[in-house]
PDB file of C-alpha atoms in Angstrom:
ATOM      1  CA  PRO J 251     -33.131 -21.919   9.303  1.00  0.00           C
ATOM      2  CA  VAL J 252     -29.316 -22.019   9.323  1.00  0.00           C
ATOM      3  CA  TYR J 253     -29.253 -25.781   8.777  1.00  0.00           C
ATOM      4  CA  VAL J 254     -31.752 -25.486   5.925  1.00  0.00           C
ATOM      5  CA  ALA J 255     -29.725 -22.651   4.369  1.00  0.00           C
ATOM      6  CA  GLU J 256     -26.511 -24.683   4.578  1.00  0.00           C
ATOM      7  CA  CYS J 257     -28.066 -27.811   3.066  1.00  0.00           C
ATOM      8  CA  ALA J 258     -30.362 -26.299   0.433  1.00  0.00           C
ATOM      9  CA  PRO J 259     -29.236 -25.766  -3.164  1.00  0.00           C
ATOM     10  CA  ALA J 260     -28.493 -22.110  -3.897  1.00  0.00           C
ATOM     11  CA  SER J 261     -31.490 -21.820  -6.249  1.00  0.00           C
ATOM     12  CA  LEU J 262     -33.906 -22.977  -3.507  1.00  0.00           C
ATOM     13  CA  ARG J 263     -32.245 -21.479  -0.433  1.00  0.00           C
ATOM     14  CA  GLY J 264     -34.507 -18.414  -0.110  1.00  0.00           C
ATOM     15  CA  PRO J 265     -37.808 -20.232  -0.608  1.00  0.00           C
ATOM     16  CA  MET J 266     -36.801 -23.037   1.766  1.00  0.00           C
ATOM     17  CA  VAL J 267     -35.781 -20.669   4.588  1.00  0.00           C
ATOM     18  CA  THR J 268     -39.040 -18.760   4.026  1.00  0.00           C
ATOM     19  CA  ALA J 269     -40.933 -22.067   4.230  1.00  0.00           C
ATOM     20  CA  VAL J 270     -39.337 -22.762   7.633  1.00  0.00           C
ATOM     21  CA  THR J 271     -40.638 -19.416   8.909  1.00  0.00           C
ATOM     22  CA  LEU J 272     -44.075 -20.137   7.439  1.00  0.00           C
ATOM     23  CA  PHE J 273     -44.199 -23.545   9.130  1.00  0.00           C
ATOM     24  CA  VAL J 274     -43.229 -21.986  12.477  1.00  0.00           C
ATOM     25  CA  THR J 275     -46.159 -19.566  12.086  1.00  0.00           C
ATOM     26  CA  LEU J 276     -48.480 -22.435  11.110  1.00  0.00           C
ATOM     27  CA  GLY J 277     -47.282 -24.341  14.172  1.00  0.00           C
ATOM     28  CA  GLN J 278     -48.084 -21.394  16.415  1.00  0.00           C
ATOM     29  CA  CYS J 279     -51.495 -21.114  14.805  1.00  0.00           C
ATOM     30  CA  GLY J 280     -52.132 -24.839  15.294  1.00  0.00           C
ATOM     31  CA  ALA J 281     -50.991 -24.644  18.910  1.00  0.00           C
ATOM     32  CA  GLY J 282     -53.352 -21.733  19.495  1.00  0.00           C
ATOM     33  CA  LEU J 283     -56.270 -23.653  18.015  1.00  0.00           C
ATOM     34  CA  ILE J 284     -55.508 -26.759  20.058  1.00  0.00           C
ATOM     35  CA  CYS J 285     -55.127 -24.736  23.247  1.00  0.00           C
ATOM     36  CA  GLY J 286     -58.430 -23.030  22.460  1.00  0.00           C
ATOM     37  CA  ALA J 287     -60.084 -26.426  22.151  1.00  0.00           C
ATOM     38  CA  PHE J 288     -58.742 -27.493  25.548  1.00  0.00           C
ATOM     39  CA  ALA J 289     -59.332 -24.166  27.296  1.00  0.00           C
ATOM     40  CA  ASN J 290     -62.713 -25.122  28.753  1.00  0.00           C
ATOM     41  CA  THR J 291     -62.146 -28.830  29.455  1.00  0.00           C
ATOM     42  CA  ASP J 292     -61.282 -28.524  33.134  1.00  0.00           C
ATOM     43  CA  GLY J 293     -62.867 -31.314  35.178  1.00  0.00           C
ATOM     44  CA  ARG J 294     -63.170 -35.052  35.168  1.00  0.00           C
ATOM     45  CA  HIS J 295     -63.301 -37.009  31.925  1.00  0.00           C
ATOM     46  CA  SER J 296     -63.576 -40.789  31.615  1.00  0.00           C
ATOM     47  CA  SER J 297     -62.814 -41.213  35.316  1.00  0.00           C
ATOM     48  CA  VAL J 298     -59.363 -39.621  34.824  1.00  0.00           C
ATOM     49  CA  TYR J 299     -58.640 -36.071  35.905  1.00  0.00           C
ATOM     50  CA  PHE J 300     -58.310 -34.231  32.590  1.00  0.00           C
ATOM     51  CA  SER J 301     -57.403 -30.586  32.990  1.00  0.00           C
ATOM     52  CA  GLY J 302     -57.166 -28.242  30.008  1.00  0.00           C
ATOM     53  CA  GLY J 303     -53.794 -26.923  31.162  1.00  0.00           C
ATOM     54  CA  ARG J 304     -52.375 -30.420  31.589  1.00  0.00           C
ATOM     55  CA  ALA J 305     -53.615 -31.478  28.170  1.00  0.00           C
ATOM     56  CA  MET J 306     -52.068 -28.400  26.546  1.00  0.00           C
ATOM     57  CA  LEU J 307     -48.695 -29.017  28.160  1.00  0.00           C
ATOM     58  CA  GLY J 308     -48.812 -32.750  27.498  1.00  0.00           C
ATOM     59  CA  LEU J 309     -49.619 -32.325  23.819  1.00  0.00           C
ATOM     60  CA  ALA J 310     -46.742 -29.859  23.444  1.00  0.00           C
ATOM     61  CA  ALA J 311     -44.311 -32.743  24.026  1.00  0.00           C
ATOM     62  CA  PHE J 312     -45.330 -34.577  20.830  1.00  0.00           C
ATOM     63  CA  PRO J 313     -43.936 -32.115  18.262  1.00  0.00           C
ATOM     64  CA  GLY J 314     -40.697 -31.952  20.259  1.00  0.00           C
ATOM     65  CA  LEU J 315     -40.384 -35.737  20.338  1.00  0.00           C
ATOM     66  CA  PHE J 316     -41.166 -35.912  16.630  1.00  0.00           C
ATOM     67  CA  MET J 317     -38.396 -33.371  15.929  1.00  0.00           C
ATOM     68  CA  ILE J 318     -35.869 -35.244  18.064  1.00  0.00           C
ATOM     69  CA  LEU J 319     -36.636 -38.463  16.190  1.00  0.00           C
ATOM     70  CA  GLY J 320     -36.368 -36.636  12.870  1.00  0.00           C
ATOM     71  CA  PHE J 321     -33.000 -35.094  13.769  1.00  0.00           C
ATOM     72  CA  ALA J 322     -31.555 -38.573  14.149  1.00  0.00           C
ATOM     73  CA  PHE J 323     -31.952 -39.095  10.380  1.00  0.00           C
ATOM     74  CA  LEU J 324     -30.536 -35.747   9.248  1.00  0.00           C
ATOM     75  CA  PRO J 325     -26.934 -35.556   8.018  1.00  0.00           C
ATOM     76  CA  GLU J 326     -24.504 -32.968   9.354  1.00  0.00           C
ATOM     77  CA  SER J 327     -24.404 -29.869   7.182  1.00  0.00           C
ATOM     78  CA  PRO J 328     -21.645 -29.925   4.536  1.00  0.00           C
ATOM     79  CA  ARG J 329     -20.317 -26.585   5.781  1.00  0.00           C
ATOM     80  CA  TRP J 330     -19.965 -27.906   9.342  1.00  0.00           C
ATOM     81  CA  LEU J 331     -18.194 -31.029   8.076  1.00  0.00           C
ATOM     82  CA  VAL J 332     -15.710 -28.926   6.065  1.00  0.00           C
ATOM     83  CA  LEU J 333     -15.160 -26.679   9.091  1.00  0.00           C
ATOM     84  CA  ASN J 334     -14.180 -29.780  11.071  1.00  0.00           C
ATOM     85  CA  GLY J 335     -11.831 -31.143   8.394  1.00  0.00           C
ATOM     86  CA  ARG J 336     -14.176 -33.871   7.125  1.00  0.00           C
ATOM     87  CA  GLU J 337     -14.319 -32.919   3.441  1.00  0.00           C
ATOM     88  CA  GLU J 338     -14.905 -36.466   2.143  1.00  0.00           C
ATOM     89  CA  GLU J 339     -17.976 -36.814   4.365  1.00  0.00           C
ATOM     90  CA  ALA J 340     -19.130 -33.367   3.217  1.00  0.00           C
ATOM     91  CA  LEU J 341     -18.896 -34.529  -0.399  1.00  0.00           C
ATOM     92  CA  GLN J 342     -20.940 -37.648   0.402  1.00  0.00           C
ATOM     93  CA  VAL J 343     -23.607 -35.519   2.118  1.00  0.00           C
ATOM     94  CA  LEU J 344     -23.709 -33.138  -0.839  1.00  0.00           C
ATOM     95  CA  ARG J 345     -24.058 -36.072  -3.222  1.00  0.00           C
ATOM     96  CA  SER J 346     -26.963 -37.461  -1.211  1.00  0.00           C
ATOM     97  CA  LEU J 347     -28.631 -34.042  -1.021  1.00  0.00           C
ATOM     98  CA  ARG J 348     -28.091 -33.025  -4.657  1.00  0.00           C
ATOM     99  CA  ARG J 349     -28.380 -36.315  -6.504  1.00  0.00           C
ATOM    100  CA  GLY J 350     -26.680 -34.561  -9.461  1.00  0.00           C
ATOM    101  CA  ILE J 351     -24.825 -37.560 -10.893  1.00  0.00           C
ATOM    102  CA  LYS J 352     -23.770 -37.161 -14.524  1.00  0.00           C
ATOM    103  CA  GLU J 353     -23.722 -40.022 -17.004  1.00  0.00           C
ATOM    104  CA  ASP J 354     -19.963 -40.546 -16.753  1.00  0.00           C
ATOM    105  CA  GLY J 355     -20.298 -41.149 -13.004  1.00  0.00           C
ATOM    106  CA  THR J 356     -18.828 -37.859 -11.786  1.00  0.00           C
ATOM    107  CA  ASP J 357     -20.838 -35.767  -9.406  1.00  0.00           C
ATOM    108  CA  ASP J 358     -20.503 -32.380 -11.030  1.00  0.00           C
ATOM    109  CA  VAL J 359     -22.902 -30.425  -8.786  1.00  0.00           C
ATOM    110  CA  ALA J 360     -21.702 -31.788  -5.439  1.00  0.00           C
ATOM    111  CA  THR J 361     -17.989 -31.442  -6.284  1.00  0.00           C
ATOM    112  CA  ARG J 362     -18.455 -27.887  -7.524  1.00  0.00           C
ATOM    113  CA  GLU J 363     -20.444 -26.910  -4.423  1.00  0.00           C
ATOM    114  CA  LEU J 364     -17.875 -28.497  -2.116  1.00  0.00           C
ATOM    115  CA  THR J 365     -15.153 -26.478  -3.851  1.00  0.00           C
ATOM    116  CA  GLU J 366     -17.214 -23.307  -3.332  1.00  0.00           C
ATOM    117  CA  ILE J 367     -17.670 -24.119   0.372  1.00  0.00           C
ATOM    118  CA  VAL J 368     -13.946 -24.802   0.891  1.00  0.00           C
ATOM    119  CA  GLU J 369     -12.927 -21.639  -0.991  1.00  0.00           C
ATOM    120  CA  GLY J 370     -15.516 -19.541   0.840  1.00  0.00           C
ATOM    121  CA  MET J 371     -14.377 -20.787   4.233  1.00  0.00           C
ATOM    122  CA  ALA J 372     -10.718 -20.179   3.343  1.00  0.00           C
ATOM    123  CA  GLU J 373     -11.630 -16.638   2.305  1.00  0.00           C
ATOM    124  CA  GLU J 374     -13.554 -16.104   5.553  1.00  0.00           C
ATOM    125  CA  GLU J 375     -10.543 -17.317   7.534  1.00  0.00           C
ATOM    126  CA  CYS J 376      -8.282 -14.855   5.726  1.00  0.00           C
ATOM    127  CA  GLU J 377     -10.771 -12.051   6.315  1.00  0.00           C
ATOM    128  CA  GLU J 378     -10.964 -12.820  10.031  1.00  0.00           C
ATOM    129  CA  ASN J 379      -7.213 -12.331  10.294  1.00  0.00           C
ATOM    130  CA  GLY J 380      -7.205  -8.987   8.507  1.00  0.00           C
ATOM    131  CA  ILE J 381      -9.126  -5.818   7.796  1.00  0.00           C
ATOM    132  CA  HIS J 382     -10.396  -7.080   4.423  1.00  0.00           C
ATOM    133  CA  MET J 383     -13.762  -7.964   6.007  1.00  0.00           C
ATOM    134  CA  TRP J 384     -14.450  -4.307   6.842  1.00  0.00           C
ATOM    135  CA  VAL J 385     -13.656  -3.238   3.273  1.00  0.00           C
ATOM    136  CA  LYS J 386     -16.104  -5.828   1.916  1.00  0.00           C
ATOM    137  CA  LEU J 387     -18.758  -4.779   4.422  1.00  0.00           C
ATOM    138  CA  LYS J 388     -18.325  -1.126   3.421  1.00  0.00           C
ATOM    139  CA  ASP J 389     -18.631  -2.044  -0.261  1.00  0.00           C
ATOM    140  CA  MET J 390     -21.722  -4.122   0.408  1.00  0.00           C
ATOM    141  CA  LEU J 391     -23.420  -1.378   2.432  1.00  0.00           C
ATOM    142  CA  SER J 392     -22.655   1.255  -0.198  1.00  0.00           C
ATOM    143  CA  HIS J 393     -24.682  -0.767  -2.753  1.00  0.00           C
ATOM    144  CA  LEU J 394     -28.116   0.940  -2.968  1.00  0.00           C
ATOM    145  CA  PRO J 395     -30.338  -2.197  -3.341  1.00  0.00           C
ATOM    146  CA  THR J 396     -28.557  -3.780  -0.367  1.00  0.00           C
ATOM    147  CA  GLN J 397     -29.131  -0.629   1.703  1.00  0.00           C
ATOM    148  CA  ARG J 398     -32.844  -0.666   0.880  1.00  0.00           C
ATOM    149  CA  ALA J 399     -33.217  -4.358   1.723  1.00  0.00           C
ATOM    150  CA  LEU J 400     -31.304  -3.896   4.983  1.00  0.00           C
ATOM    151  CA  ARG J 401     -33.387  -0.872   6.013  1.00  0.00           C
ATOM    152  CA  LEU J 402     -36.618  -2.681   5.193  1.00  0.00           C
ATOM    153  CA  GLY J 403     -35.643  -5.892   7.007  1.00  0.00           C
ATOM    154  CA  CYS J 404     -34.291  -4.160  10.115  1.00  0.00           C
ATOM    155  CA  GLY J 405     -37.205  -1.730  10.159  1.00  0.00           C
ATOM    156  CA  LEU J 406     -39.784  -4.529  10.062  1.00  0.00           C
ATOM    157  CA  MET J 407     -37.984  -6.445  12.817  1.00  0.00           C
ATOM    158  CA  ALA J 408     -37.739  -3.316  14.997  1.00  0.00           C
ATOM    159  CA  LEU J 409     -41.411  -2.479  14.404  1.00  0.00           C
ATOM    160  CA  GLN J 410     -42.456  -6.004  15.376  1.00  0.00           C
ATOM    161  CA  GLN J 411     -40.406  -6.039  18.561  1.00  0.00           C
ATOM    162  CA  LEU J 412     -41.149  -2.452  19.639  1.00  0.00           C
ATOM    163  CA  SER J 413     -44.898  -2.863  19.090  1.00  0.00           C
ATOM    164  CA  GLY J 414     -44.964  -5.546  21.793  1.00  0.00           C
ATOM    165  CA  ILE J 415     -46.845  -8.037  19.626  1.00  0.00           C
ATOM    166  CA  ASN J 416     -45.110 -11.009  21.275  1.00  0.00           C
ATOM    167  CA  THR J 417     -46.423  -9.969  24.689  1.00  0.00           C
ATOM    168  CA  VAL J 418     -49.910  -9.329  23.340  1.00  0.00           C
ATOM    169  CA  MET J 419     -50.009 -12.751  21.670  1.00  0.00           C
ATOM    170  CA  TYR J 420     -48.679 -14.501  24.773  1.00  0.00           C
ATOM    171  CA  TYR J 421     -51.175 -12.873  27.145  1.00  0.00           C
ATOM    172  CA  ALA J 422     -54.102 -12.575  24.693  1.00  0.00           C
ATOM    173  CA  GLY J 423     -56.397 -14.856  26.714  1.00  0.00           C
ATOM    174  CA  THR J 424     -55.742 -12.919  29.925  1.00  0.00           C
ATOM    175  CA  ILE J 425     -56.176  -9.585  28.139  1.00  0.00           C
ATOM    176  CA  TYR J 426     -59.549 -10.683  26.735  1.00  0.00           C
ATOM    177  CA  GLU J 427     -60.712 -11.818  30.175  1.00  0.00           C
ATOM    178  CA  MET J 428     -59.663  -8.475  31.672  1.00  0.00           C
ATOM    179  CA  ASP J 429     -61.712  -6.738  28.936  1.00  0.00           C
ATOM    180  CA  GLY J 430     -64.833  -8.538  30.163  1.00  0.00           C
ATOM    181  CA  PHE J 431     -65.065 -11.492  27.807  1.00  0.00           C
ATOM    182  CA  ASP J 432     -66.184 -14.704  29.479  1.00  0.00           C
ATOM    183  CA  GLY J 433     -64.153 -17.893  29.000  1.00  0.00           C
ATOM    184  CA  LYS J 434     -65.782 -19.038  25.752  1.00  0.00           C
ATOM    185  CA  GLN J 435     -65.880 -15.566  24.190  1.00  0.00           C
ATOM    186  CA  GLY J 436     -62.247 -14.970  25.185  1.00  0.00           C
ATOM    187  CA  THR J 437     -61.193 -18.306  23.715  1.00  0.00           C
ATOM    188  CA  SER J 438     -63.103 -17.619  20.499  1.00  0.00           C
ATOM    189  CA  THR J 439     -61.558 -14.155  20.157  1.00  0.00           C
ATOM    190  CA  ASN J 440     -58.120 -15.554  20.940  1.00  0.00           C
ATOM    191  CA  ILE J 441     -58.517 -18.192  18.200  1.00  0.00           C
ATOM    192  CA  LYS J 442     -59.515 -15.475  15.727  1.00  0.00           C
ATOM    193  CA  SER J 443     -56.429 -13.425  16.634  1.00  0.00           C
ATOM    194  CA  VAL J 444     -54.217 -16.511  16.244  1.00  0.00           C
ATOM    195  CA  LEU J 445     -55.702 -17.145  12.783  1.00  0.00           C
ATOM    196  CA  SER J 446     -55.146 -13.511  11.804  1.00  0.00           C
ATOM    197  CA  ASN J 447     -51.434 -14.017  12.606  1.00  0.00           C
ATOM    198  CA  LEU J 448     -51.192 -16.133   9.454  1.00  0.00           C
TER     199      LEU J 448
END
């Protein structure tokens, strides 16, 4: 999400970071469905030992490999390049990401955004050396809409973590078996709970 936020245009930053979270949830749902399909395949298949657990673990490698291959084609984030003193490369990356070339050949959008990044990082550096950061934080937290958003966001995160939903999702199959479901019923119920996570 940080990489997406640093590379996305300001107008699309929120929706794109939200899309990353949605795709993570869809990936978990897909993994649950695939694991449910392989849950009862223990035994021999086509003269090769084909265990459900082995298939689940083996298939998990493919999305990781796909991501590693995809990362090879991604540029460094403009913010990281500026942080490391590579402003010209940052401008080139911004130009390739924004494609905002004007008719006279100047890249208005990319140049303006690079200036904003450089100025923002210089301001952050000044704030780190002084107390100004605490004054800005106090001002931000005294703003009523910001307080509401912060309370809502932190409250939802705390509720999710304190409810233990991660543990329940991780051990759902075992929990269903302990409740008396047989293998197929437990798998079916687990798939339904994975789908309800969407």
